[in-house]
Coordinates of C-alpha atoms (C1' of nucleotides) in Angstrom, one line a residue:
Chain A
X489 CA 3.3 25.7 13.0
X490 CA 3.0 26.7 9.4
X491 CA 1.7 30.2 10.2
X492 CA 4.8 31.7 8.7
X493 CA 4.4 34.0 5.8
X494 CA 4.9 32.5 2.4
X495 CA 8.4 33.9 2.3
X496 CA 9.1 30.4 3.5
X497 CA 10.0 29.4 0.0
X498 CA 12.6 31.4 -1.9
X499 CA 10.8 30.7 -5.1
X500 CA 7.8 32.7 -4.0
X501 CA 9.8 35.8 -3.4
X502 CA 9.8 38.3 -6.3
X503 CA 13.2 39.7 -5.3
X504 CA 14.7 36.2 -5.4
X505 CA 13.4 35.6 -8.9
X506 CA 14.7 38.9 -10.0
X507 CA 18.1 38.2 -8.4
X508 CA 18.3 34.7 -9.8
X509 CA 17.2 35.6 -13.4
X510 CA 19.6 38.6 -13.4
X511 CA 22.5 36.3 -12.8
X512 CA 21.3 33.9 -15.4
X513 CA 21.1 36.7 -18.0
X514 CA 24.6 37.7 -16.8
X515 CA 26.0 34.3 -17.6
X516 CA 24.1 34.2 -20.8
X517 CA 25.6 37.5 -22.1
X518 CA 29.0 36.6 -20.7
X519 CA 29.0 33.6 -23.0
X520 CA 27.6 35.5 -25.9
X521 CA 30.1 38.4 -25.6
X522 CA 33.1 36.6 -24.2
X523 CA 35.3 36.6 -27.3
X524 CA 35.0 40.4 -27.5
X525 CA 35.7 41.8 -24.0
X526 CA 32.2 43.4 -24.0
X527 CA 30.0 42.8 -21.0
X528 CA 26.4 43.4 -20.3
X529 CA 27.0 46.5 -18.2
X530 CA 29.2 48.0 -20.9
X531 CA 26.5 47.2 -23.5
X532 CA 24.0 49.1 -21.4
X533 CA 26.3 52.1 -21.3
X534 CA 26.8 52.1 -25.0
X535 CA 23.1 51.8 -25.6
X536 CA 22.4 54.8 -23.3
X537 CA 25.3 56.8 -24.8
X538 CA 24.2 56.1 -28.3
X539 CA 20.6 57.0 -27.8
X540 CA 21.3 60.2 -26.0
X541 CA 24.4 61.6 -27.8
X542 CA 27.5 63.0 -26.1
X543 CA 26.8 63.7 -22.4
X544 CA 28.4 64.1 -19.0
X545 CA 29.3 61.2 -16.7
X546 CA 26.4 62.0 -14.4
X547 CA 23.9 62.3 -17.2
X548 CA 25.0 58.9 -18.5
X549 CA 24.8 57.6 -15.0
X550 CA 21.2 58.6 -14.8
X551 CA 20.3 57.3 -18.3
X552 CA 22.0 53.9 -17.8
X553 CA 20.9 53.6 -14.2
X554 CA 24.4 53.0 -13.0
X555 CA 26.1 55.0 -10.2
X556 CA 28.8 57.3 -11.3
X557 CA 31.4 55.6 -9.2
X558 CA 30.6 52.4 -11.0
X559 CA 30.8 54.2 -14.3
X560 CA 34.1 55.9 -13.9
X561 CA 36.4 52.8 -14.2
X562 CA 34.2 51.3 -16.9
X563 CA 34.4 54.4 -19.0
X564 CA 38.1 54.5 -18.6
X565 CA 38.5 50.9 -19.9
X566 CA 36.0 51.5 -22.7
X567 CA 37.9 54.6 -23.7
X568 CA 41.2 52.7 -23.8
X569 CA 39.5 50.1 -26.0
X570 CA 38.4 52.9 -28.3
X571 CA 34.7 52.6 -27.9
X572 CA 34.3 56.1 -26.6
X573 CA 36.1 59.3 -25.8
X574 CA 36.3 61.3 -22.5
X575 CA 37.3 64.9 -22.2
X576 CA 36.8 67.7 -19.8
X577 CA 34.2 70.3 -20.7
X578 CA 35.6 73.6 -21.6
X579 CA 32.9 75.7 -19.9
X580 CA 33.0 73.7 -16.7
X581 CA 36.2 71.9 -15.9
X582 CA 34.4 69.6 -13.4
X583 CA 32.4 67.9 -16.1
X584 CA 33.7 65.1 -18.3
X585 CA 32.0 64.8 -21.7
X586 CA 31.6 61.3 -22.9
X587 CA 31.0 60.5 -26.6
X588 CA 30.7 57.2 -28.6
X589 CA 33.2 56.7 -31.4
X590 CA 32.5 55.1 -34.8
X591 CA 34.2 52.0 -33.5
X592 CA 31.9 52.0 -30.5
X593 CA 28.9 52.4 -32.8
X594 CA 29.9 49.5 -34.9
X595 CA 30.4 47.4 -31.7
X596 CA 27.0 48.4 -30.4
X597 CA 25.3 47.6 -33.7
X598 CA 26.6 44.1 -33.7
X599 CA 26.0 43.6 -30.0
X600 CA 22.4 44.8 -30.4
X601 CA 21.8 42.3 -33.2
X602 CA 23.1 39.5 -31.0
X603 CA 20.9 40.5 -28.1
X604 CA 17.9 40.9 -30.4
X605 CA 18.5 37.5 -32.0
X606 CA 19.1 35.7 -28.7
X607 CA 16.0 37.2 -27.3
X608 CA 13.9 36.1 -30.3
X609 CA 15.2 32.6 -29.8
X610 CA 13.9 32.5 -26.3
X611 CA 10.5 32.5 -27.9
X612 CA 8.7 34.5 -25.1
X613 CA 5.2 35.7 -25.4
X614 CA 5.3 39.5 -26.5
X615 CA 2.2 40.4 -24.5
X616 CA 3.7 38.8 -21.4
X617 CA 6.9 40.6 -22.0
X618 CA 5.3 44.0 -22.1
X619 CA 3.1 43.3 -19.2
X620 CA 6.0 42.1 -17.1
X621 CA 8.1 45.1 -18.0
X622 CA 5.3 47.4 -17.1
X623 CA 5.0 45.7 -13.7
X624 CA 8.7 45.7 -13.1
X625 CA 9.0 49.4 -13.9
X626 CA 6.2 50.2 -11.4
X627 CA 7.8 48.0 -8.8
X628 CA 11.2 49.6 -9.4
X629 CA 9.7 53.0 -8.8
X630 CA 8.1 51.9 -5.5
X631 CA 11.3 50.2 -4.3
X632 CA 13.3 53.3 -5.1
X633 CA 11.0 55.5 -3.1
X634 CA 10.4 53.1 -0.3
X635 CA 11.7 53.6 3.2
X636 CA 13.1 50.2 4.1
X637 CA 12.2 48.8 7.6
X638 CA 15.4 48.5 9.7
X639 CA 16.6 45.1 10.7
X640 CA 18.2 44.8 14.1
X641 CA 20.0 41.9 15.8
X642 CA 20.0 43.5 19.2
X643 CA 19.8 40.9 21.9
X644 CA 21.0 38.0 19.8
X645 CA 23.8 36.3 21.7
Chain B
X1161 CA 16.0 55.7 -40.7
X1162 CA 14.1 54.3 -37.7
X1163 CA 14.0 50.8 -39.0
X1164 CA 16.0 49.6 -36.0
X1165 CA 14.5 46.9 -33.7
X1166 CA 12.9 48.2 -30.6
X1167 CA 15.9 47.4 -28.6
X1168 CA 16.6 51.0 -29.4
X1169 CA 15.4 51.9 -26.0
X1170 CA 16.9 50.3 -22.9
X1171 CA 13.6 50.5 -21.1
X1172 CA 12.0 48.1 -23.6
X1173 CA 14.5 45.4 -22.9
X1174 CA 13.4 42.8 -20.4
X1175 CA 17.0 42.1 -19.4
X1176 CA 17.6 45.7 -18.7
X1177 CA 14.6 45.9 -16.4
X1178 CA 15.7 42.8 -14.6
X1179 CA 19.2 44.2 -14.2
X1180 CA 18.0 47.5 -13.1
X1181 CA 15.4 46.3 -10.6
X1182 CA 17.8 43.8 -9.1
X1183 CA 20.2 46.6 -8.2
X1184 CA 17.4 48.6 -6.8
X1185 CA 16.4 45.7 -4.5
X1186 CA 20.1 45.3 -3.6
X1187 CA 20.3 48.9 -2.4
X1188 CA 17.0 48.5 -0.6
X1189 CA 18.1 45.5 1.3
X1190 CA 21.5 47.0 1.9
X1191 CA 19.8 49.9 3.6
X1192 CA 17.5 47.6 5.5
X1193 CA 20.2 45.2 6.7
X1194 CA 23.1 47.6 7.0
X1195 CA 23.3 47.8 10.8
X1196 CA 23.7 44.0 11.0
X1197 CA 26.2 42.9 8.4
X1198 CA 23.6 40.7 6.8
X1199 CA 23.3 41.1 3.0
X1200 CA 20.7 39.9 0.5
X1201 CA 22.9 37.0 -0.8
X1202 CA 23.5 35.9 2.8
X1203 CA 19.8 36.1 3.5
X1204 CA 19.1 33.8 0.5
X1205 CA 21.7 31.3 1.8
X1206 CA 20.1 31.3 5.3
X1207 CA 16.6 30.8 3.8
X1208 CA 17.8 27.9 1.7
X1209 CA 19.7 26.3 4.5
X1210 CA 16.9 26.7 7.0
X1211 CA 14.3 25.2 4.6
X1212 CA 16.4 22.2 3.6
X1213 CA 18.2 21.4 6.9
X1214 CA 21.9 20.5 7.1
X1215 CA 23.5 19.9 3.7
X1216 CA 26.6 19.9 1.7
X1217 CA 28.0 23.1 0.0
X1218 CA 27.0 21.8 -3.4
X1219 CA 23.5 21.0 -2.3
X1220 CA 23.2 24.4 -0.8
X1221 CA 24.6 25.9 -4.0
X1222 CA 21.9 24.3 -6.0
X1223 CA 19.1 25.2 -3.6
X1224 CA 20.2 28.9 -3.3
X1225 CA 21.0 29.2 -7.0
X1226 CA 24.5 30.4 -6.2
X1227 CA 27.7 28.9 -7.6
X1228 CA 29.8 27.0 -5.0
X1229 CA 32.8 29.2 -5.6
X1230 CA 30.7 32.2 -4.6
X1231 CA 29.3 30.3 -1.7
X1232 CA 32.6 29.2 -0.1
X1233 CA 33.9 32.6 1.1
X1234 CA 30.4 33.6 2.1
X1235 CA 30.0 30.5 4.2
X1236 CA 33.3 31.1 5.8
X1237 CA 32.3 34.6 6.9
X1238 CA 28.9 33.5 8.1
X1239 CA 30.5 30.7 10.1
X1240 CA 32.9 33.2 11.7
X1241 CA 29.9 35.3 12.6
X1242 CA 28.2 32.3 14.2
X1243 CA 25.2 32.0 11.9
X1244 CA 26.1 28.5 10.7
X1245 CA 28.7 25.7 11.2
X1246 CA 30.8 23.9 8.6
X1247 CA 32.4 20.6 9.1
X1248 CA 33.9 17.9 7.0
X1249 CA 31.6 14.9 6.5
X1250 CA 32.9 11.7 8.2
X1251 CA 31.9 9.3 5.5
X1252 CA 33.4 11.5 2.7
X1253 CA 36.1 13.9 3.6
X1254 CA 35.6 15.9 0.4
X1255 CA 32.2 17.1 1.5
X1256 CA 31.6 19.9 3.9
X1257 CA 28.4 19.8 5.9
X1258 CA 26.7 23.1 6.5
X1259 CA 24.2 23.6 9.3
X1260 CA 22.4 26.7 10.6
X1261 CA 22.9 27.6 14.3
X1262 CA 20.3 28.9 16.8
X1263 CA 21.8 32.3 16.3
X1264 CA 21.4 31.9 12.5
X1265 CA 17.8 30.9 13.0
X1266 CA 17.1 33.9 15.1
X1267 CA 18.8 36.2 12.6
X1268 CA 16.8 34.6 9.8
X1269 CA 13.5 35.0 11.7
X1270 CA 14.0 38.7 12.1
X1271 CA 15.3 39.2 8.6
X1272 CA 12.3 37.4 7.2
X1273 CA 10.0 39.6 9.1
X1274 CA 11.7 42.7 7.8
X1275 CA 11.6 41.4 4.2
X1276 CA 7.9 40.5 4.5
X1277 CA 7.0 43.8 6.1
X1278 CA 8.9 45.8 3.5
X1279 CA 7.3 43.9 0.7
X1280 CA 3.8 44.5 2.1
X1281 CA 4.6 48.2 2.2
X1282 CA 5.3 48.2 -1.5
X1283 CA 1.6 47.5 -2.0
X1284 CA 2.0 45.4 -5.1
X1285 CA -0.9 43.6 -6.6
X1286 CA -0.8 39.9 -5.5
X1287 CA -2.1 38.5 -8.8
X1288 CA 0.5 40.5 -10.8
X1289 CA 3.2 39.2 -8.4
X1290 CA 2.4 35.6 -9.0
X1291 CA 1.9 36.1 -12.7
X1292 CA 5.2 37.8 -12.9
X1293 CA 7.0 35.2 -10.9
X1294 CA 5.6 32.5 -13.1
X1295 CA 6.8 34.3 -16.2
X1296 CA 10.2 35.0 -14.8
X1297 CA 10.7 31.3 -13.8
X1298 CA 9.8 30.2 -17.3
X1299 CA 12.1 32.8 -18.8
X1300 CA 14.9 31.7 -16.4
X1301 CA 14.5 28.1 -17.6
X1302 CA 14.8 29.2 -21.2
X1303 CA 17.8 31.4 -20.6
X1304 CA 19.5 28.6 -18.7
X1305 CA 19.0 26.2 -21.6
X1306 CA 19.6 28.6 -24.5
X1307 CA 22.6 28.5 -26.7
X1308 CA 23.7 32.2 -26.9
X1309 CA 24.5 33.5 -30.3
X1310 CA 28.2 34.5 -30.5
X1311 CA 29.2 38.2 -30.8
X1312 CA 32.2 38.9 -33.0
X1313 CA 34.2 42.1 -33.5
X1314 CA 36.2 40.7 -36.4
X1315 CA 37.0 43.4 -38.9
X1316 CA 36.4 46.4 -36.7
X1317 CA 39.4 48.7 -36.8
Chain C
dT1297 C1' 45.5 -3.5 -6.3
dT1298 C1' 46.7 0.7 -9.0
dC1299 C1' 46.2 4.7 -10.8
dA1300 C1' 43.8 7.8 -14.0
dA1301 C1' 39.3 10.0 -13.9
dA1302 C1' 35.8 12.2 -11.3
dA1303 C1' 33.9 14.8 -7.5
dA1304 C1' 33.8 18.4 -3.9
dC1305 C1' 35.6 22.5 -2.2
dA1306 C1' 38.6 26.3 -2.2
dT1307 C1' 41.4 29.7 -4.4
dC1308 C1' 42.7 33.0 -8.1
dG1309 C1' 41.9 36.6 -11.4
dT1310 C1' 38.8 39.8 -13.1
dA1311 C1' 34.5 42.5 -13.4
dT1312 C1' 30.7 44.8 -11.4
dA1313 C1' 28.3 47.5 -7.6
dC1314 C1' 27.7 50.7 -3.9
dG1315 C1' 28.4 53.9 0.2
dA1316 C1' 31.8 56.9 1.9
dA1317 C1' 35.6 59.8 1.5
dT1318 C1' 38.5 62.8 -1.7
dT1319 C1' 39.7 66.2 -5.0
dA1320 C1' 39.0 69.9 -7.9
dA1321 C1' 36.1 73.5 -9.8
dT1322 C1' 32.1 76.6 -9.4
dC1323 C1' 28.5 79.1 -7.0
dG1324 C1' 26.3 82.2 -3.6
dT1325 C1' 26.2 85.4 -0.6
dA1326 C1' 27.7 88.4 3.0
Chain D
dT94 C1' 35.5 89.8 -3.5
dA95 C1' 36.4 86.2 -0.2
dC96 C1' 35.1 81.8 1.3
dG97 C1' 32.1 78.3 2.9
dA98 C1' 28.6 75.3 0.4
dT99 C1' 27.7 72.6 -3.7
dT100 C1' 28.7 70.0 -7.6
dA101 C1' 31.2 66.5 -10.7
dA102 C1' 34.1 63.1 -11.0
dT103 C1' 37.2 59.9 -9.0
dT104 C1' 39.2 56.9 -5.6
dC105 C1' 38.8 53.7 -1.7
dG106 C1' 37.1 49.8 0.9
dT107 C1' 34.2 46.0 0.8
dA108 C1' 31.0 42.5 -1.1
dT109 C1' 29.3 39.7 -4.6
dA110 C1' 29.7 36.8 -9.0
dC111 C1' 31.8 33.7 -12.2
dG112 C1' 35.1 31.0 -15.2
dA113 C1' 39.4 28.7 -14.7
dT114 C1' 42.5 26.4 -11.9
dG115 C1' 44.3 23.9 -7.8
dT116 C1' 43.9 20.4 -4.0
dT117 C1' 42.3 16.5 -1.7
dT118 C1' 39.6 12.5 -1.6
dT119 C1' 37.0 8.9 -3.6
dT120 C1' 35.7 5.9 -7.6
dG121 C1' 36.2 2.6 -11.1
dA122 C1' 38.1 -0.1 -14.4
dA123 C1' 42.1 -2.7 -16.0

DNA sequence: TTCAAAAACATCGTATACGAATTAATCGTA
DNA sequence: TACGATTAATTCGTATACGATGTTTTTGAA
């Protein structure tokens, strides 16, 4: 009877491990950042914005790997907090230029140190980290380009 | 000036790659399952429930790696859909026994095939998959047990 | 036996996410 | 130069997540 594929066990599914570890990281950073109102997604946005300089919402969306409709409300809150500014581009009124502020840079600097320190404390093997990242990037590219098979429940009563 | 740690680039952060790939998988499965109302988290719940047999909400929470407060509303919807049943345990009225239905089993069977097929089509290296999963599990355990350093924005104007 | 503490779920408030629909501005081309 | 496509951003509806809190039931020690 055990002819089933080894998806039998959740632990053997790559996607489950990714899903599960992602939430663990989420809780970890929520605990690390909680006093400040910063969150992991906001940290990612600040990283991307800082590295690339002032840019449009869609450019930031691409860089941070976050959809623009997810970004919009986050940017609004971060602007209210003073971490960045948003203003319509003069040459094209459709675009909104986003720029990090000195306050945002200071926040990012401190957050980056906390992330770096926490990561060091995990004591992971550097070679394994780089190998894993390389594999995850390649997997990501394939998932992004893949045509998912369609599930159907036709005929289930 | 480039004395900064290599967290400079998002792509070099393990947590970013996990975060990013997780959302890619989410979109992938959303596309695969969309016709049916099934989602990836619900698939995980069905997998865990099917593998372990009828169990309490908290036991399912542990098995699926999902908090019970996340589970409650999901189970409610899945029960309304007919994929599982929920009933108070007779010996302890606090507990809710969850059991998969024949309909749920049929749904899971088909979903499992779709997941398996899609995964095959990604054409990933089996050795790399198992190595990666092993590393991710170890990382997960460390993240779970770690004491996150605390971020502070004291003194930022 | 009582009654505070603990356990098991559910609910609440908030924060992401994403596809789809909307709105406003710009482009292309007939 | 009109005016239908395109583009950029936002808004909307829905679905997770999680910490904190609430409710009900059960336990355990005085």
